[in-house]
Amino acid sequence: MRRRVLLGFGLLPGVLGVGFAVYTSAVSAQVSNWPSEPPPQPLPARAVKFPPYEVRTLVNGLQVITVAHHEQPAVSMRMVVRAGSIQDLPGKAGVASLTGTLLDQGTTTKSSEQIADQIDFIGGALGAGSGSDLSFVNVVVMKDSFGVAMELLSDIVRNPAFAVEEIERQKQQTMSSLQVSAEDPDYIAGTLFDRLVYGFHPYGLPNSGTPQTLAAITRADLQAYHKRNFVPNNMILAIVGDISSEEGFAAAERVFGAWPRAAIEPVKVIDPPPSARRIVIVDKPDAVQTEIRVGQIAIPRKHSDYLAFDLAVKILGGEGANRLHRVLRSERGLTYGASASAEARKETGDFVAETDTRTETTGEALRLMVDEISKLQRERVSLRELSDAQAYLAGSFPLTIETPNDIATQVLNVVFYELPVEEIGTFRERVQRVTPDDIQRVARAYVRPDRLSIVLVGNASEFVPQLERVGFSDFEIVPIEELDLMSASLRRGP
């Protein structure tokens, strides 16, 4: 029987090891200083020119943005409504999410099948949904179908049917998803973290609602939410692609110009609670690893410090520079990965550091995460770390404006958050202007290591003793079957 020797897999070490050592020695003798040259330096960044754009407001208050982009014979239309789950009424969490899901599931003139057939026939793509601050409908088509797509967009936004059978179908799908998520440590950790940081502010509650609130939603609730928020003076339309500005504005006027404006009720929500140290453990006895979330409330997207703060969080655990990944994975081998991100919203924001680790290393991982957050707050970052984070942000920016859909997203973001549209074209320059002193200033202003919200989901009996050994003694333990985000105590009542 023939024996096979697989180089690199460690078979037959007595033979292969000696032979390979002799071979490498011979090679080393021939090229002792290999490689003789350092790797080539990166090319200088190419200039990025944002395509020409124009912003107009129709008589009825609809904001329309057109961006000429003639590299592809395609047009992207993105309609944004300034309303999301933050407009859900008390006890009706999930109305905005359900409304967004149902927008393309039938109108007063077309069934969901007819809508799907029409968009397929013209080779386009269609999507609708909602988030905490906004709802949206997106359509992408080839240029020759632009007129048809605009008519379809108008029908979907203005005339949703909210058919009873579709409502029930979407409710059942959402409830099934929530049932699965209720056993998912990653989902539990994320939603519970939001609840700790934002309290009963809508940002702290699940966008999709709960089984109890979904059951309470009626067709009349959906119709009332739509009537209250889907009005032209509460919406933004971005048209980007292979058309002129005049073509875009003319189409918007033709399709939406006669839609009457309406009064917009100001949203009234409670304020998030002030940051305070709170550690909540969700006990899942069958877990073999622990999900960890650490963070606190921060600043809204419109804040003048947002860019510097975003870079500070990227140094902690983002792309281009990641202290958490280096310490937790590279140096200690406690996890496959660790990250941190800044979530900036319309009203406020937060930052969160996250990872998962083996049950037996939970205490060590948590201690290291909190220590790194403390270090970011008290110590000046190095120029190298900042440069790496800046290089990633500036270098990846051109990828965010490659297609009409990407460009539409960028423009809508700045208009929705009431930022100057010119900021898109100067993004890379503004990133490079941030200094280590800026990072230190925002970290000291917005990071409070003594007021962190901490969530751990895992086998509590196995890791609680570890927490006490590394300095965490004041915590709450909630059995997973008793967890209730809508309860002040986080526990399901009797």
XYZ file of C-alpha atoms in Angstrom:
494
model
C 0.000 0.000 0.000
C 1.404 3.396 -1.026
C 1.866 6.048 1.616
C 1.015 9.654 0.709
C 2.981 12.507 2.245
C 0.945 15.741 2.488
C 3.227 18.738 2.874
C 1.958 21.107 5.553
C -0.384 18.657 7.303
C 2.259 17.189 9.633
C 2.180 13.568 8.363
C 5.279 11.481 8.910
C 7.057 14.125 11.018
C 10.198 12.043 11.470
C 10.874 12.017 7.730
C 9.213 15.175 6.483
C 10.457 17.364 9.329
C 14.141 16.596 8.673
C 13.831 16.856 4.913
C 11.965 20.121 5.079
C 14.531 21.592 7.502
C 17.391 20.695 5.143
C 15.497 22.185 2.200
C 14.747 25.474 3.975
C 18.336 25.753 5.140
C 19.544 25.435 1.562
C 17.119 28.060 0.390
C 18.095 30.380 3.239
C 21.767 30.059 2.250
C 20.959 31.183 -1.283
C 18.688 34.130 -0.297
C 19.782 35.041 3.211
C 18.203 38.502 3.188
C 14.986 37.615 1.382
C 12.850 39.665 0.947
C 15.461 42.256 0.050
C 12.977 45.104 -0.504
C 10.106 46.445 1.609
C 6.563 46.164 0.212
C 5.516 48.963 -2.152
C 3.914 52.034 -0.640
C 0.192 52.557 -1.276
C -0.716 54.853 -4.126
C -1.933 58.337 -3.198
C -5.689 58.587 -2.757
C -7.504 59.470 -5.949
C -9.735 62.517 -5.971
C -13.387 61.626 -5.527
C -15.938 63.943 -7.063
C -19.504 63.641 -5.871
C -21.907 63.870 -8.815
C -23.953 67.065 -9.260
C -27.146 67.264 -7.239
C -30.079 69.619 -6.761
C -32.656 69.945 -3.984
C -36.130 71.427 -4.388
C -39.290 71.450 -2.300
C -42.639 71.055 -4.017
C -45.538 73.305 -3.086
C -46.997 70.515 -0.932
C -43.777 70.294 1.104
C -42.263 67.160 -0.454
C -38.475 67.473 -0.557
C -37.069 66.174 -3.836
C -33.374 65.513 -4.453
C -32.015 64.714 -7.899
C -28.499 63.451 -8.577
C -27.287 63.034 -12.158
C -25.221 59.847 -12.479
C -24.833 58.663 -16.056
C -22.368 55.787 -15.633
C -25.174 53.197 -15.719
C -28.533 53.275 -17.559
C -30.376 52.868 -14.252
C -32.399 55.038 -11.890
C -32.851 54.616 -8.132
C -35.836 56.144 -6.325
C -35.823 56.191 -2.544
C -38.747 57.622 -0.608
C -38.181 58.288 3.092
C -40.917 59.095 5.595
C -39.873 60.929 8.750
C -41.718 58.438 10.939
C -40.769 55.100 12.440
C -41.255 53.181 15.646
C -40.665 56.389 17.601
C -44.189 57.352 16.457
C -45.760 54.132 17.774
C -48.508 54.849 20.284
C -48.269 53.430 23.842
C -49.215 49.760 23.894
C -48.973 49.585 20.087
C -45.266 48.850 19.601
C -44.849 47.337 16.153
C -47.325 49.514 14.222
C -44.587 51.308 12.247
C -42.767 48.063 11.506
C -45.953 46.313 10.388
C -46.944 49.301 8.244
C -43.562 49.313 6.503
C -43.778 45.575 5.837
C -47.262 45.881 4.332
C -46.585 48.800 1.982
C -45.614 46.601 -0.975
C -48.049 43.823 -0.068
C -50.985 45.270 -1.951
C -52.598 48.634 -2.687
C -56.180 49.673 -3.308
C -55.586 49.016 -7.029
C -53.083 46.136 -7.091
C -52.593 42.899 -5.188
C -49.195 41.913 -3.824
C -48.852 39.428 -6.721
C -49.581 42.136 -9.288
C -46.997 44.444 -7.719
C -44.392 41.663 -7.775
C -45.246 40.777 -11.384
C -44.994 44.400 -12.516
C -41.596 45.037 -10.947
C -40.297 41.714 -12.278
C -41.569 42.493 -15.788
C -39.523 45.698 -15.982
C -36.460 44.036 -14.433
C -36.488 46.199 -11.335
C -36.152 45.762 -7.582
C -38.530 46.956 -4.894
C -38.334 47.037 -1.112
C -40.122 48.658 1.817
C -39.692 48.742 5.574
C -39.152 50.912 8.621
C -36.742 51.637 11.460
C -36.802 53.618 14.657
C -36.772 57.069 13.005
C -38.030 56.481 9.477
C -39.945 54.352 7.004
C -38.930 53.829 3.380
C -39.763 52.504 -0.063
C -36.942 51.858 -2.547
C -37.269 51.178 -6.276
C -34.427 50.560 -8.749
C -35.154 50.206 -12.487
C -33.574 50.694 -15.886
C -33.953 54.176 -17.297
C -36.627 53.232 -19.837
C -38.924 52.126 -16.996
C -38.516 55.275 -14.913
C -42.049 56.582 -15.537
C -43.685 53.243 -14.714
C -41.627 52.936 -11.539
C -42.618 56.407 -10.346
C -46.301 55.573 -10.763
C -45.817 52.330 -8.851
C -43.918 54.137 -6.084
C -46.741 56.646 -5.724
C -49.381 53.915 -5.528
C -47.464 52.004 -2.833
C -46.775 55.050 -0.675
C -50.190 56.656 -0.957
C -52.653 53.753 -1.257
C -51.668 50.711 0.828
C -54.591 48.285 1.117
C -53.776 46.862 4.552
C -55.732 43.770 3.576
C -56.870 41.816 6.623
C -55.379 38.546 5.374
C -52.015 40.221 4.727
C -52.042 41.818 8.177
C -52.613 38.456 9.833
C -49.982 36.761 7.695
C -47.346 39.380 8.558
C -48.302 39.254 12.236
C -47.846 35.493 12.315
C -44.475 35.725 10.575
C -43.293 38.383 13.016
C -44.514 36.413 16.029
C -42.755 33.279 14.766
C -39.564 35.274 14.325
C -39.874 36.717 17.840
C -40.409 33.236 19.245
C -37.170 32.051 17.669
C -35.323 35.215 18.739
C -36.438 34.728 22.356
C -33.936 31.840 22.556
C -31.144 33.568 20.622
C -28.475 34.954 23.015
C -27.214 37.442 20.420
C -30.699 38.913 19.869
C -31.461 38.961 23.597
C -28.186 40.734 24.412
C -28.767 43.416 21.771
C -32.401 44.156 22.603
C -31.805 44.124 26.358
C -28.851 46.483 25.965
C -31.086 48.968 24.105
C -33.681 48.645 26.857
C -31.100 49.420 29.574
C -29.638 52.409 27.719
C -32.871 54.014 26.482
C -35.366 52.820 29.082
C -38.962 53.123 27.837
C -38.026 55.642 25.155
C -39.055 54.055 21.814
C -35.375 53.487 20.977
C -35.293 51.070 23.909
C -38.178 48.898 22.711
C -38.136 46.292 19.903
C -39.109 47.926 16.587
C -41.158 44.888 15.634
C -43.094 44.956 18.908
C -43.817 42.020 21.181
C -46.325 39.181 20.846
C -48.639 41.079 23.205
C -48.468 44.436 21.397
C -48.720 42.808 17.967
C -51.873 40.993 19.011
C -53.396 44.338 19.993
C -52.729 46.042 16.622
C -55.795 46.447 14.379
C -56.245 47.453 10.759
C -57.586 50.791 12.021
C -54.302 51.368 13.898
C -52.318 50.868 10.686
C -54.604 53.163 8.695
C -54.399 55.854 11.381
C -50.580 55.623 11.531
C -50.374 55.898 7.734
C -52.777 58.844 7.556
C -50.950 60.658 10.359
C -47.402 60.259 9.020
C -47.478 59.517 5.281
C -48.016 63.069 4.050
C -45.836 64.847 1.462
C -44.517 67.504 3.856
C -43.166 64.675 6.043
C -41.280 62.918 3.230
C -38.098 63.071 1.167
C -37.691 61.628 -2.333
C -34.263 61.008 -3.826
C -34.010 60.291 -7.568
C -30.525 59.259 -8.636
C -29.317 57.909 -11.948
C -29.268 58.323 -15.700
C -31.685 61.257 -15.911
C -31.403 65.029 -15.818
C -32.513 67.061 -12.829
C -35.365 68.513 -14.845
C -36.617 65.040 -15.778
C -36.552 64.025 -12.131
C -38.337 67.102 -10.822
C -40.941 66.954 -13.584
C -41.722 63.305 -12.759
C -41.984 64.076 -9.050
C -44.345 66.979 -9.721
C -46.488 64.894 -12.066
C -46.826 61.965 -9.667
C -46.825 63.670 -6.262
C -47.607 67.353 -6.911
C -51.377 67.067 -6.386
C -51.004 65.199 -3.086
C -52.195 67.697 -0.434
C -50.030 68.540 2.544
C -51.346 67.954 6.059
C -50.646 68.928 9.640
C -47.936 66.852 11.313
C -48.413 66.020 14.967
C -45.195 66.553 16.936
C -43.917 63.347 18.473
C -44.005 63.256 22.260
C -41.763 60.688 23.910
C -40.146 60.323 27.295
C -36.450 61.076 27.640
C -33.969 58.221 27.981
C -32.782 57.735 31.557
C -29.411 59.222 32.563
C -26.487 56.852 32.232
C -26.022 54.693 35.326
C -24.067 51.526 36.081
C -26.370 48.530 35.743
C -25.383 44.920 35.141
C -28.102 42.518 34.046
C -27.430 38.807 33.557
C -29.880 36.703 31.555
C -29.464 33.140 32.782
C -29.520 30.574 29.982
C -28.316 27.341 31.654
C -27.753 25.423 28.403
C -25.408 28.084 26.957
C -21.746 27.177 26.446
C -20.630 30.740 25.790
C -21.593 34.207 26.999
C -22.790 37.153 24.904
C -21.448 40.434 26.301
C -22.613 43.996 25.596
C -21.093 47.051 27.269
C -21.899 50.698 26.535
C -24.021 53.745 27.275
C -25.974 56.649 25.826
C -24.029 59.009 23.556
C -24.873 61.703 20.977
C -27.298 62.096 18.029
C -26.184 62.035 14.396
C -26.538 65.789 13.974
C -24.137 66.566 16.824
C -21.039 68.532 15.795
C -18.813 66.008 17.608
C -20.221 62.994 15.772
C -17.307 62.426 13.365
C -14.643 62.647 16.083
C -16.687 60.419 18.396
C -17.230 57.867 15.634
C -13.461 57.722 15.065
C -12.891 57.313 18.815
C -15.246 54.318 18.904
C -13.559 52.872 15.802
C -10.221 53.021 17.589
C -11.838 51.117 20.451
C -13.358 48.426 18.275
C -13.999 49.362 14.665
C -12.563 48.924 11.205
C -9.044 50.176 10.649
C -8.114 50.069 14.358
C -9.532 47.732 16.993
C -8.128 47.626 20.517
C -10.768 45.168 21.714
C -9.980 42.655 18.985
C -6.262 42.928 19.639
C -6.551 42.450 23.398
C -9.337 39.880 23.546
C -8.433 37.741 20.543
C -4.859 38.346 19.414
C -3.287 38.618 22.874
C -5.586 36.502 25.084
C -7.406 34.159 22.679
C -10.722 34.705 24.464
C -12.948 35.150 21.418
C -13.152 34.954 17.641
C -13.812 38.673 17.454
C -14.749 41.820 19.359
C -16.054 45.149 18.122
C -17.495 48.500 19.113
C -19.816 50.821 17.206
C -21.518 54.176 17.577
C -25.263 54.161 16.865
C -26.277 57.749 16.142
C -30.003 58.346 15.704
C -32.283 61.309 15.183
C -32.965 62.097 18.838
C -29.866 60.693 20.543
C -27.447 57.765 20.222
C -25.343 55.198 22.014
C -22.116 53.271 21.730
C -21.721 49.576 22.422
C -18.787 47.180 22.701
C -19.647 43.549 22.069
C -18.186 40.064 21.949
C -18.914 36.473 22.909
C -16.605 34.208 24.850
C -16.460 30.798 26.496
C -18.368 30.537 29.758
C -15.173 29.940 31.722
C -13.568 33.180 30.410
C -16.586 35.491 30.867
C -15.189 37.413 33.841
C -11.792 37.988 32.232
C -13.325 39.161 28.932
C -15.690 41.590 30.655
C -12.925 43.031 32.818
C -10.727 43.627 29.757
C -13.564 45.301 27.826
C -14.350 47.722 30.637
C -10.632 48.439 31.093
C -10.237 49.292 27.400
C -13.234 51.638 27.544
C -11.688 53.301 30.606
C -8.340 53.621 28.828
C -9.991 55.308 25.839
C -11.540 57.844 28.200
C -8.443 58.666 30.256
C -5.486 58.282 27.853
C -4.596 60.132 24.669
C -4.714 57.872 21.597
C -1.613 57.430 19.483
C -1.265 59.133 16.137
C -0.782 55.712 14.506
C -4.095 54.381 15.810
C -5.948 57.467 14.662
C -4.249 57.375 11.258
C -5.287 53.743 10.752
C -8.933 54.537 11.556
C -8.853 57.616 9.327
C -7.305 55.635 6.483
C -10.109 53.084 6.639
C -12.901 55.657 6.697
C -11.401 57.837 3.974
C -10.307 54.900 1.843
C -13.663 53.132 1.916
C -15.687 56.267 1.175
C -15.532 55.905 -2.645
C -17.188 52.481 -2.293
C -20.199 54.162 -0.694
C -20.988 56.258 -3.775
C -20.412 53.722 -6.550
C -24.000 53.066 -7.647
C -27.150 55.203 -7.914
C -28.570 53.362 -4.905
C -25.431 54.109 -2.852
C -25.526 57.774 -3.815
C -29.225 58.025 -2.955
C -28.493 56.594 0.478
C -25.731 59.125 1.142
C -27.844 62.093 0.082
C -30.894 60.951 2.042
C -28.801 60.480 5.181
C -27.559 64.058 5.242
C -30.962 65.533 4.352
C -32.841 63.341 6.836
C -30.478 64.245 9.671
C -30.572 67.909 8.597
C -26.894 68.099 7.718
C -25.417 70.206 4.898
C -25.483 68.203 1.661
C -22.048 69.656 0.833
C -20.611 67.534 3.637
C -20.714 64.452 1.390
C -18.144 65.906 -0.998
C -15.802 66.951 1.827
C -16.072 63.780 3.904
C -12.502 62.559 3.438
C -11.010 65.964 4.171
C -13.072 66.288 7.366
C -11.995 62.828 8.497
C -8.329 63.684 8.041
C -8.674 66.919 10.035
C -9.539 65.072 13.265
C -6.602 65.121 15.712
C -5.644 63.033 18.769
C -6.675 66.036 20.887
C -10.174 65.873 19.326
C -10.402 62.174 20.167
C -9.340 62.765 23.760
C -11.838 65.621 24.136
C -14.880 63.662 22.905
C -13.881 60.519 24.811
C -13.708 62.496 28.045
C -16.974 64.258 27.271
C -19.118 61.247 26.327
C -17.522 58.096 27.790
C -18.373 57.382 31.419
C -16.739 54.104 32.521
C -18.441 54.297 35.931
C -21.908 54.476 34.315
C -21.793 51.626 31.813
C -24.785 49.441 30.998
C -23.659 45.802 30.891
C -25.561 42.778 29.582
C -24.416 39.162 29.844
C -26.403 36.259 28.409
C -25.216 32.774 29.297
C -24.937 30.143 31.997
C -24.990 32.388 35.068
C -24.164 29.728 37.649
C -20.856 29.050 35.884
C -19.608 32.625 35.438
C -21.067 34.649 38.344
C -18.196 33.650 40.702
C -15.758 34.947 38.074
C -17.439 38.364 38.026
C -17.023 38.807 41.751
C -13.319 37.934 41.508
C -12.699 40.639 38.888
C -14.611 43.404 40.638
C -18.250 43.119 39.513
C -20.484 42.386 42.469
C -23.664 44.421 41.984
C -25.761 42.672 39.347
C -29.242 41.319 38.614
C -29.954 37.791 37.374
C -33.089 37.195 35.263
C -33.960 33.651 34.118
C -34.424 33.673 30.358
C -37.985 32.359 30.609
C -38.919 35.316 32.840
C -37.369 38.106 30.744
C -39.875 40.821 29.763
C -38.549 43.977 28.106
C -41.851 45.788 28.608
C -41.665 45.390 32.388
C -39.926 47.925 34.633
C -38.341 45.036 36.546
C -37.449 43.190 33.297
C -39.325 40.190 34.711
C -42.568 38.690 33.517
C -45.287 39.126 36.096
C -47.392 36.293 37.512
